[in-house]
mmCIF file of C-alpha atoms and ligand atoms in Angstrom:
data_model
loop_
_atom_site.group_PDB
_atom_site.id
_atom_site.type_symbol
_atom_site.label_atom_id
_atom_site.label_comp_id
_atom_site.label_asym_id
_atom_site.label_seq_id
_atom_site.Cartn_x
_atom_site.Cartn_y
_atom_site.Cartn_z
ATOM 1 C CA MET A 1 11.144 -15.166 -46.317
ATOM 2 C CA SER A 2 8.805 -12.205 -45.941
ATOM 3 C CA ALA A 3 9.233 -9.773 -43.057
ATOM 4 C CA PRO A 4 7.793 -10.880 -39.670
ATOM 5 C CA ARG A 5 4.547 -9.054 -38.953
ATOM 6 C CA PRO A 6 3.568 -9.307 -35.266
ATOM 7 C CA ARG A 7 0.846 -6.738 -35.981
ATOM 8 C CA ARG A 8 -1.289 -9.459 -37.609
ATOM 9 C CA LEU A 9 -2.166 -10.601 -34.118
ATOM 10 C CA ARG A 10 -3.307 -7.115 -33.145
ATOM 11 C CA ALA A 11 -5.511 -6.378 -36.123
ATOM 12 C CA SER A 12 -8.945 -6.714 -34.507
ATOM 13 C CA GLU A 13 -10.526 -6.858 -31.091
ATOM 14 C CA ALA A 14 -11.349 -10.520 -31.667
ATOM 15 C CA MET A 15 -7.774 -11.334 -32.630
ATOM 16 C CA ARG A 16 -6.390 -9.485 -29.609
ATOM 17 C CA GLU A 17 -8.761 -11.374 -27.322
ATOM 18 C CA LEU A 18 -7.757 -14.653 -28.937
ATOM 19 C CA VAL A 19 -4.077 -14.202 -28.205
ATOM 20 C CA ALA A 20 -4.265 -12.406 -24.845
ATOM 21 C CA GLU A 21 -1.906 -14.116 -22.416
ATOM 22 C CA VAL A 22 -3.700 -13.050 -19.253
ATOM 23 C CA ARG A 23 -7.180 -11.889 -18.341
ATOM 24 C CA VAL A 24 -8.613 -10.236 -15.285
ATOM 25 C CA ALA A 25 -11.734 -11.930 -13.968
ATOM 26 C CA PRO A 26 -13.890 -10.942 -10.977
ATOM 27 C CA GLU A 27 -12.573 -14.045 -9.212
ATOM 28 C CA ASN A 28 -9.044 -12.667 -9.334
ATOM 29 C CA LEU A 29 -10.003 -9.605 -7.301
ATOM 30 C CA MET A 30 -10.068 -9.496 -3.501
ATOM 31 C CA ALA A 31 -11.945 -6.618 -1.886
ATOM 32 C CA PRO A 32 -10.588 -4.936 1.271
ATOM 33 C CA LEU A 33 -13.259 -3.698 3.703
ATOM 34 C CA PHE A 34 -12.739 -1.349 6.649
ATOM 35 C CA VAL A 35 -15.115 -1.832 9.556
ATOM 36 C CA HIS A 36 -15.021 1.006 12.088
ATOM 37 C CA GLU A 37 -16.337 0.503 15.607
ATOM 38 C CA GLY A 38 -16.974 4.175 16.275
ATOM 39 C CA ILE A 39 -19.223 5.316 13.417
ATOM 40 C CA ASP A 40 -22.932 5.014 12.624
ATOM 41 C CA ALA A 41 -22.856 5.534 8.881
ATOM 42 C CA PRO A 42 -20.346 4.911 6.089
ATOM 43 C CA ARG A 43 -17.647 7.556 6.031
ATOM 44 C CA GLU A 44 -15.445 8.556 3.118
ATOM 45 C CA ILE A 45 -11.694 8.221 3.604
ATOM 46 C CA ALA A 46 -10.335 11.578 2.514
ATOM 47 C CA SER A 47 -7.040 10.236 1.167
ATOM 48 C CA MET A 48 -8.679 7.383 -0.747
ATOM 49 C CA PRO A 49 -11.463 8.817 -2.903
ATOM 50 C CA GLY A 50 -14.215 6.228 -3.380
ATOM 51 C CA VAL A 51 -13.228 4.087 -0.381
ATOM 52 C CA VAL A 52 -15.266 4.168 2.822
ATOM 53 C CA GLN A 53 -15.074 3.040 6.397
ATOM 54 C CA ILE A 54 -18.279 1.276 7.376
ATOM 55 C CA PRO A 55 -19.989 0.579 10.688
ATOM 56 C CA LEU A 56 -20.673 -3.037 11.606
ATOM 57 C CA GLY A 57 -24.323 -2.372 10.753
ATOM 58 C CA SER A 58 -23.399 -1.808 7.091
ATOM 59 C CA LEU A 59 -21.199 -4.866 6.705
ATOM 60 C CA ALA A 60 -23.954 -7.214 5.520
ATOM 61 C CA GLN A 61 -24.864 -4.773 2.776
ATOM 62 C CA ALA A 62 -21.218 -4.381 1.760
ATOM 63 C CA LEU A 63 -20.902 -8.167 1.562
ATOM 64 C CA ASP A 64 -24.031 -8.334 -0.586
ATOM 65 C CA GLY A 65 -22.370 -5.830 -2.904
ATOM 66 C CA ALA A 66 -19.240 -7.962 -3.034
ATOM 67 C CA LEU A 67 -21.273 -11.077 -3.834
ATOM 68 C CA ALA A 68 -23.240 -9.312 -6.548
ATOM 69 C CA SER A 69 -20.036 -8.083 -8.183
ATOM 70 C CA GLY A 70 -18.679 -11.575 -8.682
ATOM 71 C CA VAL A 71 -15.641 -11.323 -6.404
ATOM 72 C CA VAL A 72 -15.126 -14.430 -4.315
ATOM 73 C CA SER A 73 -13.038 -13.003 -1.499
ATOM 74 C CA VAL A 74 -12.857 -10.108 0.934
ATOM 75 C CA MET A 75 -10.122 -8.901 3.270
ATOM 76 C CA ILE A 76 -11.528 -7.468 6.491
ATOM 77 C CA PHE A 77 -9.755 -4.774 8.522
ATOM 78 C CA ALA A 78 -11.200 -3.278 11.692
ATOM 79 C CA ILE A 79 -10.670 0.000 13.507
ATOM 80 C CA PRO A 80 -11.394 -0.239 17.244
ATOM 81 C CA VAL A 81 -12.433 2.612 19.510
ATOM 82 C CA THR A 82 -9.869 1.804 22.188
ATOM 83 C CA ARG A 83 -6.181 1.121 21.707
ATOM 84 C CA ASP A 84 -3.495 0.124 24.165
ATOM 85 C CA ALA A 85 0.116 -1.020 24.342
ATOM 86 C CA VAL A 86 -0.590 -4.687 23.589
ATOM 87 C CA GLY A 87 -3.564 -4.288 21.266
ATOM 88 C CA ALA A 88 -5.964 -6.029 23.627
ATOM 89 C CA GLU A 89 -8.946 -5.501 21.345
ATOM 90 C CA ALA A 90 -7.275 -7.640 18.691
ATOM 91 C CA THR A 91 -7.781 -10.735 20.811
ATOM 92 C CA ASN A 92 -11.115 -9.781 22.350
ATOM 93 C CA PRO A 93 -13.734 -12.224 21.019
ATOM 94 C CA GLN A 94 -16.223 -9.363 21.430
ATOM 95 C CA GLY A 95 -13.887 -6.856 19.782
ATOM 96 C CA ILE A 96 -14.772 -5.183 16.513
ATOM 97 C CA LEU A 97 -12.673 -7.450 14.282
ATOM 98 C CA ALA A 98 -13.992 -10.697 15.756
ATOM 99 C CA ARG A 99 -17.548 -9.363 15.609
ATOM 100 C CA ALA A 100 -17.107 -8.346 11.985
ATOM 101 C CA ILE A 101 -15.744 -11.757 11.034
ATOM 102 C CA ARG A 102 -18.564 -13.514 12.882
ATOM 103 C CA LEU A 103 -21.199 -11.398 11.187
ATOM 104 C CA ALA A 104 -19.550 -11.906 7.803
ATOM 105 C CA ARG A 105 -19.469 -15.660 8.182
ATOM 106 C CA GLU A 106 -23.078 -15.795 9.359
ATOM 107 C CA HIS A 107 -24.129 -13.644 6.435
ATOM 108 C CA VAL A 108 -22.250 -15.256 3.543
ATOM 109 C CA GLY A 109 -21.326 -18.730 4.768
ATOM 110 C CA ASP A 110 -18.904 -20.226 2.276
ATOM 111 C CA ARG A 111 -19.944 -18.050 -0.642
ATOM 112 C CA LEU A 112 -17.000 -15.723 -0.013
ATOM 113 C CA VAL A 113 -13.515 -16.452 1.241
ATOM 114 C CA ILE A 114 -13.275 -14.279 4.343
ATOM 115 C CA VAL A 115 -9.730 -13.189 5.072
ATOM 116 C CA ALA A 116 -9.216 -11.563 8.472
ATOM 117 C CA ASP A 117 -6.273 -9.192 8.751
ATOM 118 C CA LEU A 118 -3.978 -10.546 11.422
ATOM 119 C CA CYS A 119 -1.832 -7.724 12.753
ATOM 120 C CA LEU A 120 -1.762 -5.499 15.812
ATOM 121 C CA ASP A 121 -1.208 -2.082 14.256
ATOM 122 C CA GLU A 122 -4.859 -1.016 14.245
ATOM 123 C CA PHE A 123 -5.127 -2.038 17.892
ATOM 124 C CA THR A 124 -1.994 -0.653 19.523
ATOM 125 C CA ASP A 125 -1.796 2.903 20.841
ATOM 126 C CA HIS A 126 1.758 3.268 19.465
ATOM 127 C CA GLY A 127 0.649 2.030 16.041
ATOM 128 C CA HIS A 128 3.318 -0.624 15.581
ATOM 129 C CA CYS A 129 2.493 -4.072 14.216
ATOM 130 C CA GLY A 130 3.679 -5.742 17.399
ATOM 131 C CA VAL A 131 4.258 -5.210 21.106
ATOM 132 C CA LEU A 132 7.269 -3.219 22.267
ATOM 133 C CA ASP A 133 10.119 -4.191 24.553
ATOM 134 C CA GLU A 134 11.436 -1.988 27.385
ATOM 135 C CA HIS A 135 13.529 0.014 24.891
ATOM 136 C CA GLY A 136 10.574 0.740 22.625
ATOM 137 C CA ALA A 137 11.648 -1.710 19.923
ATOM 138 C CA VAL A 138 9.182 -4.163 18.404
ATOM 139 C CA ASP A 139 9.601 -7.432 20.294
ATOM 140 C CA ASN A 140 9.395 -10.196 17.709
ATOM 141 C CA ASP A 141 8.792 -13.211 19.900
ATOM 142 C CA ALA A 142 6.428 -11.544 22.341
ATOM 143 C CA THR A 143 4.446 -10.407 19.287
ATOM 144 C CA LEU A 144 4.236 -13.988 17.998
ATOM 145 C CA GLU A 145 2.367 -14.926 21.160
ATOM 146 C CA ARG A 146 -0.158 -12.168 20.499
ATOM 147 C CA TYR A 147 -0.534 -13.275 16.864
ATOM 148 C CA ALA A 148 -1.072 -16.888 17.917
ATOM 149 C CA GLU A 149 -3.846 -15.822 20.271
ATOM 150 C CA MET A 150 -5.361 -13.536 17.653
ATOM 151 C CA ALA A 151 -5.368 -16.318 15.060
ATOM 152 C CA VAL A 152 -7.428 -18.554 17.327
ATOM 153 C CA VAL A 153 -9.937 -15.777 18.079
ATOM 154 C CA LEU A 154 -10.336 -15.029 14.356
ATOM 155 C CA ALA A 155 -10.661 -18.708 13.479
ATOM 156 C CA GLN A 156 -13.317 -19.194 16.138
ATOM 157 C CA ALA A 157 -15.142 -16.147 14.793
ATOM 158 C CA GLY A 158 -15.313 -17.839 11.396
ATOM 159 C CA ALA A 159 -12.423 -16.566 9.279
ATOM 160 C CA THR A 160 -11.676 -18.717 6.238
ATOM 161 C CA MET A 161 -8.106 -17.465 6.238
ATOM 162 C CA VAL A 162 -5.992 -15.128 8.313
ATOM 163 C CA GLY A 163 -3.818 -12.549 6.570
ATOM 164 C CA THR A 164 -0.538 -12.365 8.459
ATOM 165 C CA SER A 165 0.604 -8.846 7.634
ATOM 166 C CA GLY A 166 2.936 -7.913 10.482
ATOM 167 C CA MET A 167 6.299 -9.088 9.073
ATOM 168 C CA MET A 168 7.512 -10.699 12.299
ATOM 169 C CA ASP A 169 9.980 -13.564 11.846
ATOM 170 C CA GLY A 170 8.312 -16.911 12.368
ATOM 171 C CA GLN A 171 4.766 -15.519 12.289
ATOM 172 C CA VAL A 172 3.415 -18.032 9.809
ATOM 173 C CA GLY A 173 4.758 -20.984 11.802
ATOM 174 C CA ALA A 174 3.487 -19.583 15.095
ATOM 175 C CA VAL A 175 0.035 -18.946 13.646
ATOM 176 C CA ARG A 176 -0.112 -22.365 11.965
ATOM 177 C CA ARG A 177 0.766 -24.130 15.226
ATOM 178 C CA ALA A 178 -1.815 -22.103 17.143
ATOM 179 C CA LEU A 179 -4.544 -22.814 14.603
ATOM 180 C CA ASP A 180 -3.760 -26.507 14.508
ATOM 181 C CA GLY A 181 -3.583 -26.631 18.294
ATOM 182 C CA ALA A 182 -7.081 -25.146 18.461
ATOM 183 C CA GLY A 183 -8.421 -27.646 15.955
ATOM 184 C CA ALA A 184 -8.656 -25.005 13.220
ATOM 185 C CA THR A 185 -6.755 -27.070 10.695
ATOM 186 C CA ASP A 186 -9.012 -25.868 7.871
ATOM 187 C CA VAL A 187 -8.284 -22.189 8.445
ATOM 188 C CA GLY A 188 -5.691 -21.053 5.933
ATOM 189 C CA ILE A 189 -2.887 -18.527 6.010
ATOM 190 C CA LEU A 190 -2.587 -15.823 3.419
ATOM 191 C CA ALA A 191 0.957 -14.743 4.187
ATOM 192 C CA TYR A 192 2.103 -11.241 3.432
ATOM 193 C CA ALA A 193 5.426 -12.832 2.658
ATOM 194 C CA ALA A 194 7.269 -9.991 0.964
ATOM 195 C CA LYS A 195 5.948 -6.775 2.432
ATOM 196 C CA PHE A 196 8.107 -3.726 1.926
ATOM 197 C CA ALA A 197 8.459 -0.660 4.156
ATOM 198 C CA SER A 198 6.682 1.391 1.529
ATOM 199 C CA GLY A 199 5.817 5.061 1.346
ATOM 200 C CA PHE A 200 2.756 3.990 -0.646
ATOM 201 C CA TYR A 201 0.929 2.937 2.536
ATOM 202 C CA GLY A 202 0.387 6.590 3.424
ATOM 203 C CA PRO A 203 -3.331 6.869 2.663
ATOM 204 C CA PHE A 204 -4.089 3.533 4.401
ATOM 205 C CA ARG A 205 -2.745 4.935 7.601
ATOM 206 C CA ASP A 206 -5.492 7.547 7.328
ATOM 207 C CA ALA A 207 -7.997 4.823 6.644
ATOM 208 C CA VAL A 208 -7.162 3.022 9.883
ATOM 209 C CA GLU A 209 -6.414 6.267 11.751
ATOM 210 C CA SER A 210 -2.914 5.050 12.476
ATOM 211 C CA THR A 211 -1.122 6.564 15.435
ATOM 212 C CA LEU A 212 2.297 5.417 14.227
ATOM 213 C CA GLU A 213 5.223 7.733 14.726
ATOM 214 C CA GLY A 214 8.440 6.733 13.048
ATOM 215 C CA ASN A 215 8.441 3.877 10.572
ATOM 216 C CA ARG A 216 8.363 0.105 10.190
ATOM 217 C CA ARG A 217 11.792 -0.352 8.636
ATOM 218 C CA SER A 218 13.021 -2.677 11.369
ATOM 219 C CA TYR A 219 10.479 -5.314 10.347
ATOM 220 C CA GLN A 220 9.130 -4.576 6.864
ATOM 221 C CA GLN A 221 11.524 -5.176 4.002
ATOM 222 C CA ASP A 222 14.012 -2.794 2.469
ATOM 223 C CA TRP A 223 12.720 -1.978 -1.015
ATOM 224 C CA ARG A 224 16.160 -2.433 -2.538
ATOM 225 C CA ASN A 225 16.277 -6.168 -1.935
ATOM 226 C CA ARG A 226 14.939 -8.633 -4.454
ATOM 227 C CA ARG A 227 16.739 -11.789 -3.291
ATOM 228 C CA GLU A 228 15.795 -11.141 0.303
ATOM 229 C CA ALA A 229 12.145 -11.153 -0.782
ATOM 230 C CA LEU A 230 12.629 -14.635 -2.147
ATOM 231 C CA ARG A 231 14.059 -15.688 1.195
ATOM 232 C CA GLU A 232 10.987 -14.311 2.991
ATOM 233 C CA ILE A 233 8.713 -16.128 0.544
ATOM 234 C CA GLU A 234 10.559 -19.427 0.962
ATOM 235 C CA LEU A 235 10.461 -19.118 4.743
ATOM 236 C CA ASP A 236 6.728 -18.431 4.779
ATOM 237 C CA ILE A 237 6.036 -21.410 2.540
ATOM 238 C CA SER A 238 8.189 -23.667 4.698
ATOM 239 C CA GLU A 239 6.259 -22.459 7.765
ATOM 240 C CA GLY A 240 2.934 -23.355 6.172
ATOM 241 C CA ALA A 241 1.689 -20.406 4.092
ATOM 242 C CA ASP A 242 -1.192 -21.418 1.826
ATOM 243 C CA ILE A 243 -0.943 -18.291 -0.334
ATOM 244 C CA VAL A 244 1.956 -15.849 -0.519
ATOM 245 C CA MET A 245 1.406 -12.150 -1.068
ATOM 246 C CA VAL A 246 3.676 -9.419 -2.350
ATOM 247 C CA LYS A 247 2.987 -5.859 -1.249
ATOM 248 C CA PRO A 248 2.959 -3.211 -2.700
ATOM 249 C CA ALA A 249 2.398 -4.406 -6.263
ATOM 250 C CA LEU A 250 3.337 -1.859 -8.891
ATOM 251 C CA GLY A 251 6.934 -1.130 -7.952
ATOM 252 C CA TYR A 252 7.382 -4.807 -7.151
ATOM 253 C CA LEU A 253 6.411 -6.696 -10.306
ATOM 254 C CA ASP A 254 9.826 -8.379 -10.317
ATOM 255 C CA ILE A 255 9.106 -9.784 -6.856
ATOM 256 C CA ILE A 256 5.689 -11.052 -7.980
ATOM 257 C CA SER A 257 7.356 -12.749 -10.933
ATOM 258 C CA ASP A 258 9.990 -14.331 -8.687
ATOM 259 C CA ALA A 259 7.309 -15.507 -6.242
ATOM 260 C CA ARG A 260 5.459 -17.268 -9.023
ATOM 261 C CA ALA A 261 8.578 -18.882 -10.423
ATOM 262 C CA ALA A 262 9.854 -20.036 -7.059
ATOM 263 C CA SER A 263 6.700 -21.543 -5.597
ATOM 264 C CA THR A 264 3.800 -23.822 -6.262
ATOM 265 C CA VAL A 265 1.379 -22.003 -3.961
ATOM 266 C CA PRO A 266 -0.919 -19.288 -5.345
ATOM 267 C CA VAL A 267 0.584 -15.813 -5.507
ATOM 268 C CA ALA A 268 -1.308 -12.686 -4.476
ATOM 269 C CA ALA A 269 -0.367 -9.032 -4.783
ATOM 270 C CA TYR A 270 -1.777 -6.007 -2.984
ATOM 271 C CA ILE A 271 -2.228 -2.791 -4.930
ATOM 272 C CA VAL A 272 -1.932 -0.525 -1.929
ATOM 273 C CA SER A 273 -3.593 2.703 -0.942
ATOM 274 C CA GLY A 274 -0.965 5.038 -2.410
ATOM 275 C CA GLU A 275 -0.969 3.192 -5.717
ATOM 276 C CA TYR A 276 -4.742 3.458 -5.768
ATOM 277 C CA ALA A 277 -4.711 7.145 -4.848
ATOM 278 C CA MET A 278 -2.113 8.031 -7.503
ATOM 279 C CA ILE A 279 -4.337 6.785 -10.284
ATOM 280 C CA GLU A 280 -7.570 8.100 -8.816
ATOM 281 C CA LEU A 281 -6.193 11.585 -8.263
ATOM 282 C CA ALA A 282 -4.524 11.765 -11.675
ATOM 283 C CA ALA A 283 -7.737 10.566 -13.326
ATOM 284 C CA ALA A 284 -9.781 13.117 -11.377
ATOM 285 C CA GLN A 285 -7.470 15.799 -12.762
ATOM 286 C CA GLY A 286 -8.141 14.553 -16.272
ATOM 287 C CA LEU A 287 -4.549 13.374 -16.708
ATOM 288 C CA LEU A 288 -5.384 9.697 -17.151
ATOM 289 C CA ASP A 289 -8.224 7.730 -18.682
ATOM 290 C CA ARG A 290 -9.378 6.132 -15.440
ATOM 291 C CA GLU A 291 -10.897 2.813 -16.535
ATOM 292 C CA ARG A 292 -8.225 2.165 -19.115
ATOM 293 C CA THR A 293 -5.314 2.770 -16.780
ATOM 294 C CA ILE A 294 -6.892 0.705 -14.030
ATOM 295 C CA MET A 295 -7.354 -2.249 -16.401
ATOM 296 C CA GLU A 296 -3.787 -1.825 -17.588
ATOM 297 C CA THR A 297 -2.603 -1.829 -13.986
ATOM 298 C CA LEU A 298 -4.628 -4.912 -13.001
ATOM 299 C CA SER A 299 -3.453 -6.723 -16.141
ATOM 300 C CA SER A 300 0.185 -5.896 -15.389
ATOM 301 C CA VAL A 301 -0.068 -7.447 -11.958
ATOM 302 C CA ARG A 302 -1.694 -10.563 -13.447
ATOM 303 C CA ARG A 303 0.985 -10.711 -16.153
ATOM 304 C CA ALA A 304 3.749 -10.497 -13.555
ATOM 305 C CA GLY A 305 2.339 -13.673 -12.027
ATOM 306 C CA ALA A 306 -0.286 -12.889 -9.405
ATOM 307 C CA THR A 307 -3.450 -14.971 -9.477
ATOM 308 C CA ILE A 308 -5.075 -12.870 -6.772
ATOM 309 C CA ILE A 309 -5.062 -9.074 -6.631
ATOM 310 C CA CYS A 310 -6.140 -7.378 -3.444
ATOM 311 C CA THR A 311 -7.395 -4.002 -4.636
ATOM 312 C CA TYR A 312 -9.714 -1.137 -3.706
ATOM 313 C CA TRP A 313 -11.053 -1.387 -7.270
ATOM 314 C CA ALA A 314 -12.232 -4.975 -6.742
ATOM 315 C CA ILE A 315 -15.979 -4.515 -6.441
ATOM 316 C CA GLU A 316 -16.336 -1.813 -9.087
ATOM 317 C CA PHE A 317 -14.127 -3.596 -11.613
ATOM 318 C CA ALA A 318 -15.537 -7.044 -10.939
ATOM 319 C CA THR A 319 -18.943 -5.545 -11.722
ATOM 320 C CA ARG A 320 -17.644 -3.872 -14.868
ATOM 321 C CA LEU A 321 -15.930 -7.047 -16.035
ATOM 322 C CA LYS A 322 -19.060 -9.070 -15.430
ATOM 323 C CA GLU A 323 -21.315 -6.577 -17.159
ATOM 324 C CA ARG A 324 -18.713 -5.882 -19.851
ATOM 325 C CA THR A 325 -18.853 -2.144 -19.258
ATOM 326 C CA LEU A 326 -15.194 -1.540 -19.963
HETATM 327 C C1 LIG B 1 -0.393 -3.213 8.374
HETATM 328 C C2 LIG B 1 -1.003 -2.937 7.069
HETATM 329 C C3 LIG B 1 -0.600 -1.979 6.126
HETATM 330 C C4 LIG B 1 -1.479 -2.040 5.055
HETATM 331 C C5 LIG B 1 -2.366 -3.059 5.321
HETATM 332 N N1 LIG B 1 -2.071 -3.599 6.583
HETATM 333 C C6 LIG B 1 0.502 -1.107 5.997
HETATM 334 C C7 LIG B 1 1.272 -0.517 7.050
HETATM 335 O O1 LIG B 1 0.778 0.417 7.698
HETATM 336 O O2 LIG B 1 2.405 -0.929 7.201
HETATM 337 C C8 LIG B 1 -1.411 -1.152 3.853
HETATM 338 C C9 LIG B 1 -2.484 -1.258 2.879
HETATM 339 C C10 LIG B 1 -2.536 -0.141 1.940
HETATM 340 O O3 LIG B 1 -1.723 0.793 1.949
HETATM 341 O O4 LIG B 1 -3.463 -0.173 1.097
HETATM 342 N N2 LIG B 1 -1.023 -4.237 9.046
#
């Protein structure tokens, strides 16, 4: 028997393409968009080079760019001008998020899956993902009532799915019941099922001008716990999640792999702001080959088991993949 030679399958570009186990296609990439109520022109986010906040007036153009790139989904976040203790603007049908979703739906119809972020943190003056009790702790069940109301407002505005990102217990069930109760049985839930209390969200908090003091460790997951993530994923599926998401992605490939193995719903992963910034800043310093390391990163998340990758590289890389400029 001659020696095994795995290198035969790496000998040419054609051979490598033939045996590749995963690919990244534009359709795998979901593009986050930040709509800001208080600006007139797109504004760079200092901590996330290449990512902008846009006014509502630029959303149609941004959606055209998404469509042209070949992505089939967007995740819409909004930054309101006024914030208060309960995040009233989150449930205002004339608030910036509802207006953005309405405009998006009118502009693209069903050509894009429009995911509306469903959380209170951009809308509360204390910056937490929920409402607080008299001791200043996040009140889980009072928050569920706010989420239920928010889900109905977003569904009526035209969201295809809501992205439940607040990590309250029972949020998927509460949102599902509210949607069904309002007749929005077709509106889906993209559940941030395993969301960790990550330091890698730092730049995002700039992007949404977060006012948070302290941290979210009493509701987001402890990054040391793999089995607990599975529990969160199972709970969300039992409550009616249509898609489960793991967040962040790169330090959590084991969780993505577990999510895929343990479920029959699609798995998504979110390459978060700090993961994005690490690569962008290192590439800008000439330390990394930018396009190559981004493709490696996207491929790793696909290989771990995610079908959908929410990423700030979505539109650029969907375009590159489509035009084969990689
Ligand atoms: C909270 C939320 C966060 C992100 C999206 N929605 C994180 C947080 O502040 O806990 C992070 C996204 C990123 O870092 O790219 N609703």
